[in-house]
């Protein structure tokens, strides 16, 4: 569809990130305080605006991990402009632009709300599995084997993280781990990292992501220990549904399903080890 007169798609301005964040909050997505800023700092071309004159009419992100893997998120139209075909035009523009930003053959991922999946499938995306959000009031037990991970340990964390993400994500991860208010913890066995998790402050309470672990007992302790560190606050965690142990661990901690998305890929499925992914980093950036 041609955009109506007065509408244009352009890069987003940094001062519009706050509006997109407000819209995401209004959808109930509860973005982390620093999520959009970290993405902007590590890929300033990742944000796209649909404008009506000078006013934001819609937006979305097209994050590029060094051209090797892309992720689409935060697809939102201003509420008064929906169901007029504008969103579809913006979405296809974003998809085309992200493909141009990536190396030929690179995969794009996204987490789509259930009712939009047929639309994304028509755009060439294939469903992989569901990511289910579990939510509740944080209550857990500190564990002697769970330790806070310091900035100096970034190299070890990054090396461990590589097994769980389609491509290296040094800049993004550095920003994610050093954001204000983040609790970064893990377990070492024989000196080697075998699990790590991050709790970050959000509009409401905290989200936990990522939570990666070699075994379920390790994930249990990291999650419970993080919950103890943020006790009494609302906590959310997005779990790949095929990881049944992950769902059970969150349920045992008193969390209940509150929301869900479908993980979709355009291009080859990166085949992530979902049995060891107990919490997705974010539904917006992968
Ligand atoms: C999703 C959204 C951005 C679409 O924008 P829009 O301008 O309303 O979309 P369009 O009118 O261009 O329609 C685009 C497609 O989305 C589908 N669609 C839009 N809203 C829908 C709804 N509530 N339920 C089911 N399908 C919907 C349409 O069927 C259309 O597909 P088609 O043209 O192939 O039939 C907009 O509805 C929105 O901001 N929703 C809230 C945020 C959200 O859920 N974002 C998606 C996150 S994955």
PDB file of N, CA, C and O in Angstrom, residues 169-242:
ATOM      1  N   UNK A 169      27.066 -11.418  20.600  1.00  0.00           N
ATOM      2  CA  UNK A 169      26.337 -10.141  20.783  1.00  0.00           C
ATOM      3  C   UNK A 169      27.056  -9.297  21.839  1.00  0.00           C
ATOM      4  O   UNK A 169      26.445  -8.870  22.823  1.00  0.00           O
ATOM      5  N   UNK A 170      28.346  -9.062  21.596  1.00  0.00           N
ATOM      6  CA  UNK A 170      29.214  -8.423  22.587  1.00  0.00           C
ATOM      7  C   UNK A 170      28.675  -7.071  23.056  1.00  0.00           C
ATOM      8  O   UNK A 170      28.516  -6.852  24.261  1.00  0.00           O
ATOM      9  N   UNK A 171      28.384  -6.175  22.108  1.00  0.00           N
ATOM     10  CA  UNK A 171      28.002  -4.809  22.501  1.00  0.00           C
ATOM     11  C   UNK A 171      26.664  -4.821  23.238  1.00  0.00           C
ATOM     12  O   UNK A 171      26.507  -4.195  24.290  1.00  0.00           O
ATOM     13  N   UNK A 172      25.697  -5.569  22.680  1.00  0.00           N
ATOM     14  CA  UNK A 172      24.381  -5.625  23.307  1.00  0.00           C
ATOM     15  C   UNK A 172      24.489  -6.189  24.721  1.00  0.00           C
ATOM     16  O   UNK A 172      23.926  -5.644  25.684  1.00  0.00           O
ATOM     17  N   UNK A 173      25.235  -7.283  24.850  1.00  0.00           N
ATOM     18  CA  UNK A 173      25.344  -7.956  26.146  1.00  0.00           C
ATOM     19  C   UNK A 173      26.056  -7.079  27.175  1.00  0.00           C
ATOM     20  O   UNK A 173      25.656  -7.026  28.341  1.00  0.00           O
ATOM     21  N   UNK A 174      27.080  -6.374  26.717  1.00  0.00           N
ATOM     22  CA  UNK A 174      27.791  -5.478  27.639  1.00  0.00           C
ATOM     23  C   UNK A 174      26.821  -4.438  28.201  1.00  0.00           C
ATOM     24  O   UNK A 174      26.786  -4.172  29.396  1.00  0.00           O
ATOM     25  N   UNK A 175      25.990  -3.863  27.319  1.00  0.00           N
ATOM     26  CA  UNK A 175      25.001  -2.886  27.766  1.00  0.00           C
ATOM     27  C   UNK A 175      23.973  -3.509  28.697  1.00  0.00           C
ATOM     28  O   UNK A 175      23.605  -2.941  29.729  1.00  0.00           O
ATOM     29  N   UNK A 176      23.530  -4.715  28.330  1.00  0.00           N
ATOM     30  CA  UNK A 176      22.474  -5.396  29.103  1.00  0.00           C
ATOM     31  C   UNK A 176      22.951  -5.703  30.518  1.00  0.00           C
ATOM     32  O   UNK A 176      22.228  -5.506  31.495  1.00  0.00           O
ATOM     33  N   UNK A 177      24.182  -6.187  30.636  1.00  0.00           N
ATOM     34  CA  UNK A 177      24.686  -6.630  31.940  1.00  0.00           C
ATOM     35  C   UNK A 177      25.063  -5.455  32.837  1.00  0.00           C
ATOM     36  O   UNK A 177      25.075  -5.587  34.059  1.00  0.00           O
ATOM     37  N   UNK A 178      25.374  -4.301  32.214  1.00  0.00           N
ATOM     38  CA  UNK A 178      25.841  -3.171  33.027  1.00  0.00           C
ATOM     39  C   UNK A 178      24.740  -2.135  33.246  1.00  0.00           C
ATOM     40  O   UNK A 178      25.000  -1.054  33.760  1.00  0.00           O
ATOM     41  N   UNK A 179      23.505  -2.447  32.864  1.00  0.00           N
ATOM     42  CA  UNK A 179      22.427  -1.458  33.010  1.00  0.00           C
ATOM     43  C   UNK A 179      22.113  -1.210  34.483  1.00  0.00           C
ATOM     44  O   UNK A 179      22.323  -2.071  35.347  1.00  0.00           O
ATOM     45  N   UNK A 180      21.602   0.003  34.742  1.00  0.00           N
ATOM     46  CA  UNK A 180      21.276   0.385  36.119  1.00  0.00           C
ATOM     47  C   UNK A 180      20.295  -0.597  36.730  1.00  0.00           C
ATOM     48  O   UNK A 180      19.285  -0.933  36.118  1.00  0.00           O
ATOM     49  N   UNK A 181      20.588  -1.018  37.937  1.00  0.00           N
ATOM     50  CA  UNK A 181      19.641  -1.844  38.687  1.00  0.00           C
ATOM     51  C   UNK A 181      19.655  -3.320  38.355  1.00  0.00           C
ATOM     52  O   UNK A 181      18.890  -4.090  38.942  1.00  0.00           O
ATOM     53  N   UNK A 182      20.509  -3.738  37.413  1.00  0.00           N
ATOM     54  CA  UNK A 182      20.517  -5.162  37.028  1.00  0.00           C
ATOM     55  C   UNK A 182      21.204  -6.001  38.103  1.00  0.00           C
ATOM     56  O   UNK A 182      22.194  -5.586  38.693  1.00  0.00           O
ATOM     57  N   UNK A 183      20.628  -7.164  38.359  1.00  0.00           N
ATOM     58  CA  UNK A 183      21.278  -8.169  39.206  1.00  0.00           C
ATOM     59  C   UNK A 183      21.770  -9.264  38.272  1.00  0.00           C
ATOM     60  O   UNK A 183      20.942  -9.883  37.577  1.00  0.00           O
ATOM     61  N   UNK A 184      23.067  -9.487  38.247  1.00  0.00           N
ATOM     62  CA  UNK A 184      23.660 -10.486  37.343  1.00  0.00           C
ATOM     63  C   UNK A 184      24.311 -11.558  38.211  1.00  0.00           C
ATOM     64  O   UNK A 184      25.231 -11.263  38.979  1.00  0.00           O
ATOM     65  N   UNK A 185      23.814 -12.774  38.117  1.00  0.00           N
ATOM     66  CA  UNK A 185      24.315 -13.832  38.993  1.00  0.00           C
ATOM     67  C   UNK A 185      24.573 -15.107  38.187  1.00  0.00           C
ATOM     68  O   UNK A 185      24.083 -15.249  37.061  1.00  0.00           O
ATOM     69  N   UNK A 186      25.299 -16.026  38.792  1.00  0.00           N
ATOM     70  CA  UNK A 186      25.552 -17.281  38.098  1.00  0.00           C
ATOM     71  C   UNK A 186      26.119 -18.330  39.031  1.00  0.00           C
ATOM     72  O   UNK A 186      26.294 -18.100  40.239  1.00  0.00           O
ATOM     73  N   UNK A 187      26.371 -19.487  38.457  1.00  0.00           N
ATOM     74  CA  UNK A 187      26.976 -20.598  39.201  1.00  0.00           C
ATOM     75  C   UNK A 187      28.193 -21.077  38.424  1.00  0.00           C
ATOM     76  O   UNK A 187      28.127 -21.239  37.199  1.00  0.00           O
ATOM     77  N   UNK A 188      29.279 -21.281  39.144  1.00  0.00           N
ATOM     78  CA  UNK A 188      30.475 -21.878  38.539  1.00  0.00           C
ATOM     79  C   UNK A 188      30.664 -23.275  39.109  1.00  0.00           C
ATOM     80  O   UNK A 188      30.448 -23.499  40.295  1.00  0.00           O
ATOM     81  N   UNK A 189      31.068 -24.204  38.258  1.00  0.00           N
ATOM     82  CA  UNK A 189      31.467 -25.544  38.715  1.00  0.00           C
ATOM     83  C   UNK A 189      32.874 -25.787  38.186  1.00  0.00           C
ATOM     84  O   UNK A 189      33.103 -25.644  36.962  1.00  0.00           O
ATOM     85  N   UNK A 190      33.784 -26.096  39.095  1.00  0.00           N
ATOM     86  CA  UNK A 190      35.190 -26.248  38.700  1.00  0.00           C
ATOM     87  C   UNK A 190      35.706 -24.989  38.040  1.00  0.00           C
ATOM     88  O   UNK A 190      36.515 -25.045  37.105  1.00  0.00           O
ATOM     89  N   UNK A 191      35.218 -23.848  38.494  1.00  0.00           N
ATOM     90  CA  UNK A 191      35.664 -22.560  37.968  1.00  0.00           C
ATOM     91  C   UNK A 191      34.939 -22.133  36.706  1.00  0.00           C
ATOM     92  O   UNK A 191      35.005 -20.980  36.290  1.00  0.00           O
ATOM     93  N   UNK A 192      34.214 -23.062  36.096  1.00  0.00           N
ATOM     94  CA  UNK A 192      33.566 -22.782  34.808  1.00  0.00           C
ATOM     95  C   UNK A 192      32.107 -22.370  35.023  1.00  0.00           C
ATOM     96  O   UNK A 192      31.391 -23.001  35.809  1.00  0.00           O
ATOM     97  N   UNK A 193      31.692 -21.333  34.303  1.00  0.00           N
ATOM     98  CA  UNK A 193      30.300 -20.891  34.406  1.00  0.00           C
ATOM     99  C   UNK A 193      29.379 -21.969  33.820  1.00  0.00           C
ATOM    100  O   UNK A 193      29.611 -22.458  32.704  1.00  0.00           O
ATOM    101  N   UNK A 194      28.357 -22.354  34.569  1.00  0.00           N
ATOM    102  CA  UNK A 194      27.419 -23.369  34.080  1.00  0.00           C
ATOM    103  C   UNK A 194      25.972 -22.860  34.103  1.00  0.00           C
ATOM    104  O   UNK A 194      25.046 -23.588  33.723  1.00  0.00           O
ATOM    105  N   UNK A 195      25.794 -21.632  34.561  1.00  0.00           N
ATOM    106  CA  UNK A 195      24.460 -21.017  34.572  1.00  0.00           C
ATOM    107  C   UNK A 195      24.630 -19.531  34.836  1.00  0.00           C
ATOM    108  O   UNK A 195      25.557 -19.125  35.546  1.00  0.00           O
ATOM    109  N   UNK A 196      23.752 -18.715  34.207  1.00  0.00           N
ATOM    110  CA  UNK A 196      23.718 -17.314  34.630  1.00  0.00           C
ATOM    111  C   UNK A 196      22.343 -16.725  34.355  1.00  0.00           C
ATOM    112  O   UNK A 196      21.586 -17.227  33.509  1.00  0.00           O
ATOM    113  N   UNK A 197      22.042 -15.700  35.136  1.00  0.00           N
ATOM    114  CA  UNK A 197      20.743 -15.051  34.996  1.00  0.00           C
ATOM    115  C   UNK A 197      20.855 -13.564  35.293  1.00  0.00           C
ATOM    116  O   UNK A 197      21.773 -13.118  35.982  1.00  0.00           O
ATOM    117  N   UNK A 198      19.911 -12.804  34.724  1.00  0.00           N
ATOM    118  CA  UNK A 198      19.889 -11.357  34.912  1.00  0.00           C
ATOM    119  C   UNK A 198      18.466 -10.940  35.285  1.00  0.00           C
ATOM    120  O   UNK A 198      17.509 -11.316  34.601  1.00  0.00           O
ATOM    121  N   UNK A 199      18.335 -10.175  36.357  1.00  0.00           N
ATOM    122  CA  UNK A 199      17.056  -9.518  36.679  1.00  0.00           C
ATOM    123  C   UNK A 199      17.238  -8.033  36.417  1.00  0.00           C
ATOM    124  O   UNK A 199      18.239  -7.445  36.841  1.00  0.00           O
ATOM    125  N   UNK A 200      16.295  -7.433  35.649  1.00  0.00           N
ATOM    126  CA  UNK A 200      16.439  -6.001  35.357  1.00  0.00           C
ATOM    127  C   UNK A 200      15.149  -5.266  35.711  1.00  0.00           C
ATOM    128  O   UNK A 200      14.051  -5.816  35.567  1.00  0.00           O
ATOM    129  N   UNK A 201      15.296  -4.017  36.169  1.00  0.00           N
ATOM    130  CA  UNK A 201      14.103  -3.263  36.561  1.00  0.00           C
ATOM    131  C   UNK A 201      13.286  -2.828  35.343  1.00  0.00           C
ATOM    132  O   UNK A 201      13.842  -2.429  34.320  1.00  0.00           O
ATOM    133  N   UNK A 202      11.989  -2.944  35.468  1.00  0.00           N
ATOM    134  CA  UNK A 202      11.054  -2.628  34.378  1.00  0.00           C
ATOM    135  C   UNK A 202      10.034  -1.601  34.874  1.00  0.00           C
ATOM    136  O   UNK A 202      10.053  -1.208  36.038  1.00  0.00           O
ATOM    137  N   UNK A 203       9.151  -1.171  33.959  1.00  0.00           N
ATOM    138  CA  UNK A 203       8.082  -0.243  34.369  1.00  0.00           C
ATOM    139  C   UNK A 203       7.429  -0.721  35.660  1.00  0.00           C
ATOM    140  O   UNK A 203       7.207   0.030  36.581  1.00  0.00           O
ATOM    141  N   UNK A 204       7.074  -2.018  35.664  1.00  0.00           N
ATOM    142  CA  UNK A 204       6.517  -2.633  36.858  1.00  0.00           C
ATOM    143  C   UNK A 204       7.458  -3.758  37.278  1.00  0.00           C
ATOM    144  O   UNK A 204       7.690  -4.704  36.518  1.00  0.00           O
ATOM    145  N   UNK A 205       8.013  -3.640  38.458  1.00  0.00           N
ATOM    146  CA  UNK A 205       8.834  -4.710  38.993  1.00  0.00           C
ATOM    147  C   UNK A 205      10.057  -5.030  38.145  1.00  0.00           C
ATOM    148  O   UNK A 205      10.708  -4.144  37.591  1.00  0.00           O
ATOM    149  N   UNK A 206      10.323  -6.335  38.019  1.00  0.00           N
ATOM    150  CA  UNK A 206      11.526  -6.803  37.330  1.00  0.00           C
ATOM    151  C   UNK A 206      11.169  -7.858  36.288  1.00  0.00           C
ATOM    152  O   UNK A 206      10.152  -8.551  36.410  1.00  0.00           O
ATOM    153  N   UNK A 207      12.040  -7.985  35.278  1.00  0.00           N
ATOM    154  CA  UNK A 207      11.993  -9.156  34.393  1.00  0.00           C
ATOM    155  C   UNK A 207      13.293  -9.917  34.565  1.00  0.00           C
ATOM    156  O   UNK A 207      14.348  -9.303  34.796  1.00  0.00           O
ATOM    157  N   UNK A 208      13.202 -11.211  34.422  1.00  0.00           N
ATOM    158  CA  UNK A 208      14.408 -12.042  34.455  1.00  0.00           C
ATOM    159  C   UNK A 208      14.680 -12.538  33.041  1.00  0.00           C
ATOM    160  O   UNK A 208      13.813 -13.156  32.409  1.00  0.00           O
ATOM    161  N   UNK A 209      15.840 -12.209  32.537  1.00  0.00           N
ATOM    162  CA  UNK A 209      16.225 -12.646  31.204  1.00  0.00           C
ATOM    163  C   UNK A 209      17.586 -12.063  30.862  1.00  0.00           C
ATOM    164  O   UNK A 209      17.796 -10.876  31.117  1.00  0.00           O
ATOM    165  N   UNK A 210      18.529 -12.823  30.376  1.00  0.00           N
ATOM    166  CA  UNK A 210      18.357 -14.239  30.139  1.00  0.00           C
ATOM    167  C   UNK A 210      18.458 -15.062  31.433  1.00  0.00           C
ATOM    168  O   UNK A 210      18.925 -14.566  32.451  1.00  0.00           O
ATOM    169  N   UNK A 211      18.007 -16.316  31.343  1.00  0.00           N
ATOM    170  CA  UNK A 211      18.318 -17.322  32.360  1.00  0.00           C
ATOM    171  C   UNK A 211      18.739 -18.563  31.588  1.00  0.00           C
ATOM    172  O   UNK A 211      17.899 -19.258  31.009  1.00  0.00           O
ATOM    173  N   UNK A 212      20.034 -18.766  31.516  1.00  0.00           N
ATOM    174  CA  UNK A 212      20.609 -19.896  30.785  1.00  0.00           C
ATOM    175  C   UNK A 212      21.286 -20.825  31.780  1.00  0.00           C
ATOM    176  O   UNK A 212      21.971 -20.350  32.699  1.00  0.00           O
ATOM    177  N   UNK A 213      21.114 -22.134  31.611  1.00  0.00           N
ATOM    178  CA  UNK A 213      21.738 -23.073  32.550  1.00  0.00           C
ATOM    179  C   UNK A 213      21.956 -24.421  31.881  1.00  0.00           C
ATOM    180  O   UNK A 213      21.155 -24.839  31.043  1.00  0.00           O
ATOM    181  N   UNK A 214      23.033 -25.085  32.289  1.00  0.00           N
ATOM    182  CA  UNK A 214      23.329 -26.414  31.732  1.00  0.00           C
ATOM    183  C   UNK A 214      22.318 -27.462  32.199  1.00  0.00           C
ATOM    184  O   UNK A 214      22.101 -28.452  31.514  1.00  0.00           O
ATOM    185  N   UNK A 215      21.774 -27.260  33.433  1.00  0.00           N
ATOM    186  CA  UNK A 215      20.832 -28.246  33.986  1.00  0.00           C
ATOM    187  C   UNK A 215      19.706 -27.523  34.724  1.00  0.00           C
ATOM    188  O   UNK A 215      19.876 -26.386  35.173  1.00  0.00           O
ATOM    189  N   UNK A 216      18.617 -28.241  34.910  1.00  0.00           N
ATOM    190  CA  UNK A 216      17.450 -27.648  35.564  1.00  0.00           C
ATOM    191  C   UNK A 216      17.729 -27.286  37.025  1.00  0.00           C
ATOM    192  O   UNK A 216      17.236 -26.263  37.519  1.00  0.00           O
ATOM    193  N   UNK A 217      18.531 -28.112  37.737  1.00  0.00           N
ATOM    194  CA  UNK A 217      18.786 -27.790  39.155  1.00  0.00           C
ATOM    195  C   UNK A 217      19.554 -26.465  39.273  1.00  0.00           C
ATOM    196  O   UNK A 217      19.356 -25.703  40.222  1.00  0.00           O
ATOM    197  N   UNK A 218      20.409 -26.186  38.283  1.00  0.00           N
ATOM    198  CA  UNK A 218      21.156 -24.914  38.292  1.00  0.00           C
ATOM    199  C   UNK A 218      20.211 -23.741  38.021  1.00  0.00           C
ATOM    200  O   UNK A 218      20.269 -22.706  38.693  1.00  0.00           O
ATOM    201  N   UNK A 219      19.326 -23.923  37.055  1.00  0.00           N
ATOM    202  CA  UNK A 219      18.356 -22.866  36.727  1.00  0.00           C
ATOM    203  C   UNK A 219      17.459 -22.592  37.929  1.00  0.00           C
ATOM    204  O   UNK A 219      17.133 -21.430  38.230  1.00  0.00           O
ATOM    205  N   UNK A 220      17.060 -23.649  38.628  1.00  0.00           N
ATOM    206  CA  UNK A 220      16.201 -23.501  39.815  1.00  0.00           C
ATOM    207  C   UNK A 220      16.867 -22.596  40.844  1.00  0.00           C
ATOM    208  O   UNK A 220      16.252 -21.660  41.367  1.00  0.00           O
ATOM    209  N   UNK A 221      18.153 -22.862  41.106  1.00  0.00           N
ATOM    210  CA  UNK A 221      18.833 -22.080  42.141  1.00  0.00           C
ATOM    211  C   UNK A 221      19.060 -20.639  41.704  1.00  0.00           C
ATOM    212  O   UNK A 221      18.914 -19.716  42.503  1.00  0.00           O
ATOM    213  N   UNK A 222      19.433 -20.442  40.439  1.00  0.00           N
ATOM    214  CA  UNK A 222      19.661 -19.057  39.977  1.00  0.00           C
ATOM    215  C   UNK A 222      18.352 -18.275  40.030  1.00  0.00           C
ATOM    216  O   UNK A 222      18.300 -17.133  40.503  1.00  0.00           O
ATOM    217  N   UNK A 223      17.260 -18.893  39.561  1.00  0.00           N
ATOM    218  CA  UNK A 223      15.977 -18.191  39.550  1.00  0.00           C
ATOM    219  C   UNK A 223      15.504 -17.888  40.973  1.00  0.00           C
ATOM    220  O   UNK A 223      15.083 -16.766  41.281  1.00  0.00           O
ATOM    221  N   UNK A 224      15.577 -18.881  41.847  1.00  0.00           N
ATOM    222  CA  UNK A 224      15.110 -18.695  43.212  1.00  0.00           C
ATOM    223  C   UNK A 224      15.951 -17.637  43.920  1.00  0.00           C
ATOM    224  O   UNK A 224      15.432 -16.777  44.647  1.00  0.00           O
ATOM    225  N   UNK A 225      17.261 -17.672  43.690  1.00  0.00           N
ATOM    226  CA  UNK A 225      18.151 -16.704  44.320  1.00  0.00           C
ATOM    227  C   UNK A 225      17.873 -15.278  43.808  1.00  0.00           C
ATOM    228  O   UNK A 225      17.834 -14.323  44.589  1.00  0.00           O
ATOM    229  N   UNK A 226      17.646 -15.147  42.499  1.00  0.00           N
ATOM    230  CA  UNK A 226      17.307 -13.819  41.958  1.00  0.00           C
ATOM    231  C   UNK A 226      15.994 -13.335  42.565  1.00  0.00           C
ATOM    232  O   UNK A 226      15.849 -12.161  42.924  1.00  0.00           O
ATOM    233  N   UNK A 227      15.025 -14.261  42.668  1.00  0.00           N
ATOM    234  CA  UNK A 227      13.725 -13.883  43.242  1.00  0.00           C
ATOM    235  C   UNK A 227      13.893 -13.409  44.679  1.00  0.00           C
ATOM    236  O   UNK A 227      13.233 -12.457  45.116  1.00  0.00           O
ATOM    237  N   UNK A 228      14.805 -14.050  45.417  1.00  0.00           N
ATOM    238  CA  UNK A 228      15.051 -13.622  46.802  1.00  0.00           C
ATOM    239  C   UNK A 228      15.655 -12.221  46.818  1.00  0.00           C
ATOM    240  O   UNK A 228      15.367 -11.413  47.701  1.00  0.00           O
ATOM    241  N   UNK A 229      16.500 -11.923  45.838  1.00  0.00           N
ATOM    242  CA  UNK A 229      17.155 -10.605  45.794  1.00  0.00           C
ATOM    243  C   UNK A 229      16.163  -9.487  45.459  1.00  0.00           C
ATOM    244  O   UNK A 229      16.445  -8.320  45.722  1.00  0.00           O
ATOM    245  N   UNK A 230      15.045  -9.825  44.820  1.00  0.00           N
ATOM    246  CA  UNK A 230      14.060  -8.787  44.456  1.00  0.00           C
ATOM    247  C   UNK A 230      12.706  -9.104  45.118  1.00  0.00           C
ATOM    248  O   UNK A 230      11.651  -8.767  44.590  1.00  0.00           O
ATOM    249  N   UNK A 231      12.802  -9.748  46.275  1.00  0.00           N
ATOM    250  CA  UNK A 231      11.598 -10.241  46.967  1.00  0.00           C
ATOM    251  C   UNK A 231      10.544  -9.157  47.123  1.00  0.00           C
ATOM    252  O   UNK A 231      10.847  -7.993  47.423  1.00  0.00           O
ATOM    253  N   UNK A 232       9.296  -9.551  46.884  1.00  0.00           N
ATOM    254  CA  UNK A 232       8.166  -8.651  47.098  1.00  0.00           C
ATOM    255  C   UNK A 232       7.800  -7.827  45.872  1.00  0.00           C
ATOM    256  O   UNK A 232       6.752  -7.194  45.842  1.00  0.00           O
ATOM    257  N   UNK A 233       8.666  -7.828  44.859  1.00  0.00           N
ATOM    258  CA  UNK A 233       8.386  -7.064  43.642  1.00  0.00           C
ATOM    259  C   UNK A 233       7.736  -7.981  42.599  1.00  0.00           C
ATOM    260  O   UNK A 233       7.948  -9.199  42.604  1.00  0.00           O
ATOM    261  N   UNK A 234       6.966  -7.397  41.675  1.00  0.00           N
ATOM    262  CA  UNK A 234       6.453  -8.216  40.579  1.00  0.00           C
ATOM    263  C   UNK A 234       7.627  -8.711  39.731  1.00  0.00           C
ATOM    264  O   UNK A 234       8.562  -7.956  39.460  1.00  0.00           O
ATOM    265  N   UNK A 235       7.566  -9.960  39.306  1.00  0.00           N
ATOM    266  CA  UNK A 235       8.621 -10.502  38.452  1.00  0.00           C
ATOM    267  C   UNK A 235       7.994 -11.233  37.270  1.00  0.00           C
ATOM    268  O   UNK A 235       6.938 -11.852  37.407  1.00  0.00           O
ATOM    269  N   UNK A 236       8.618 -11.093  36.113  1.00  0.00           N
ATOM    270  CA  UNK A 236       8.156 -11.766  34.893  1.00  0.00           C
ATOM    271  C   UNK A 236       9.336 -12.473  34.242  1.00  0.00           C
ATOM    272  O   UNK A 236      10.459 -11.972  34.277  1.00  0.00           O
ATOM    273  N   UNK A 237       9.051 -13.616  33.623  1.00  0.00           N
ATOM    274  CA  UNK A 237      10.090 -14.353  32.893  1.00  0.00           C
ATOM    275  C   UNK A 237       9.441 -15.006  31.681  1.00  0.00           C
ATOM    276  O   UNK A 237       8.329 -15.538  31.784  1.00  0.00           O
ATOM    277  N   UNK A 238      10.095 -14.908  30.529  1.00  0.00           N
ATOM    278  CA  UNK A 238       9.565 -15.469  29.278  1.00  0.00           C
ATOM    279  C   UNK A 238      10.301 -16.767  28.977  1.00  0.00           C
ATOM    280  O   UNK A 238      11.523 -16.762  28.787  1.00  0.00           O
ATOM    281  N   UNK A 239       9.536 -17.858  28.918  1.00  0.00           N
ATOM    282  CA  UNK A 239      10.141 -19.201  28.854  1.00  0.00           C
ATOM    283  C   UNK A 239       9.739 -19.896  27.557  1.00  0.00           C
ATOM    284  O   UNK A 239       8.550 -19.956  27.223  1.00  0.00           O
ATOM    285  N   UNK A 240      10.713 -20.444  26.815  1.00  0.00           N
ATOM    286  CA  UNK A 240      10.332 -21.244  25.641  1.00  0.00           C
ATOM    287  C   UNK A 240       9.480 -22.437  26.087  1.00  0.00           C
ATOM    288  O   UNK A 240       9.903 -23.212  26.953  1.00  0.00           O
ATOM    289  N   UNK A 241       8.290 -22.573  25.492  1.00  0.00           N
ATOM    290  CA  UNK A 241       7.369 -23.614  25.958  1.00  0.00           C
ATOM    291  C   UNK A 241       7.951 -25.035  25.886  1.00  0.00           C
ATOM    292  O   UNK A 241       7.645 -25.868  26.746  1.00  0.00           O
ATOM    293  N   UNK A 242       8.807 -25.356  24.879  1.00  0.00           N
ATOM    294  CA  UNK A 242       9.355 -26.713  24.858  1.00  0.00           C
ATOM    295  C   UNK A 242      10.200 -27.036  26.090  1.00  0.00           C
ATOM    296  O   UNK A 242      10.460 -28.216  26.364  1.00  0.00           O
TER     297      UNK A 242
END
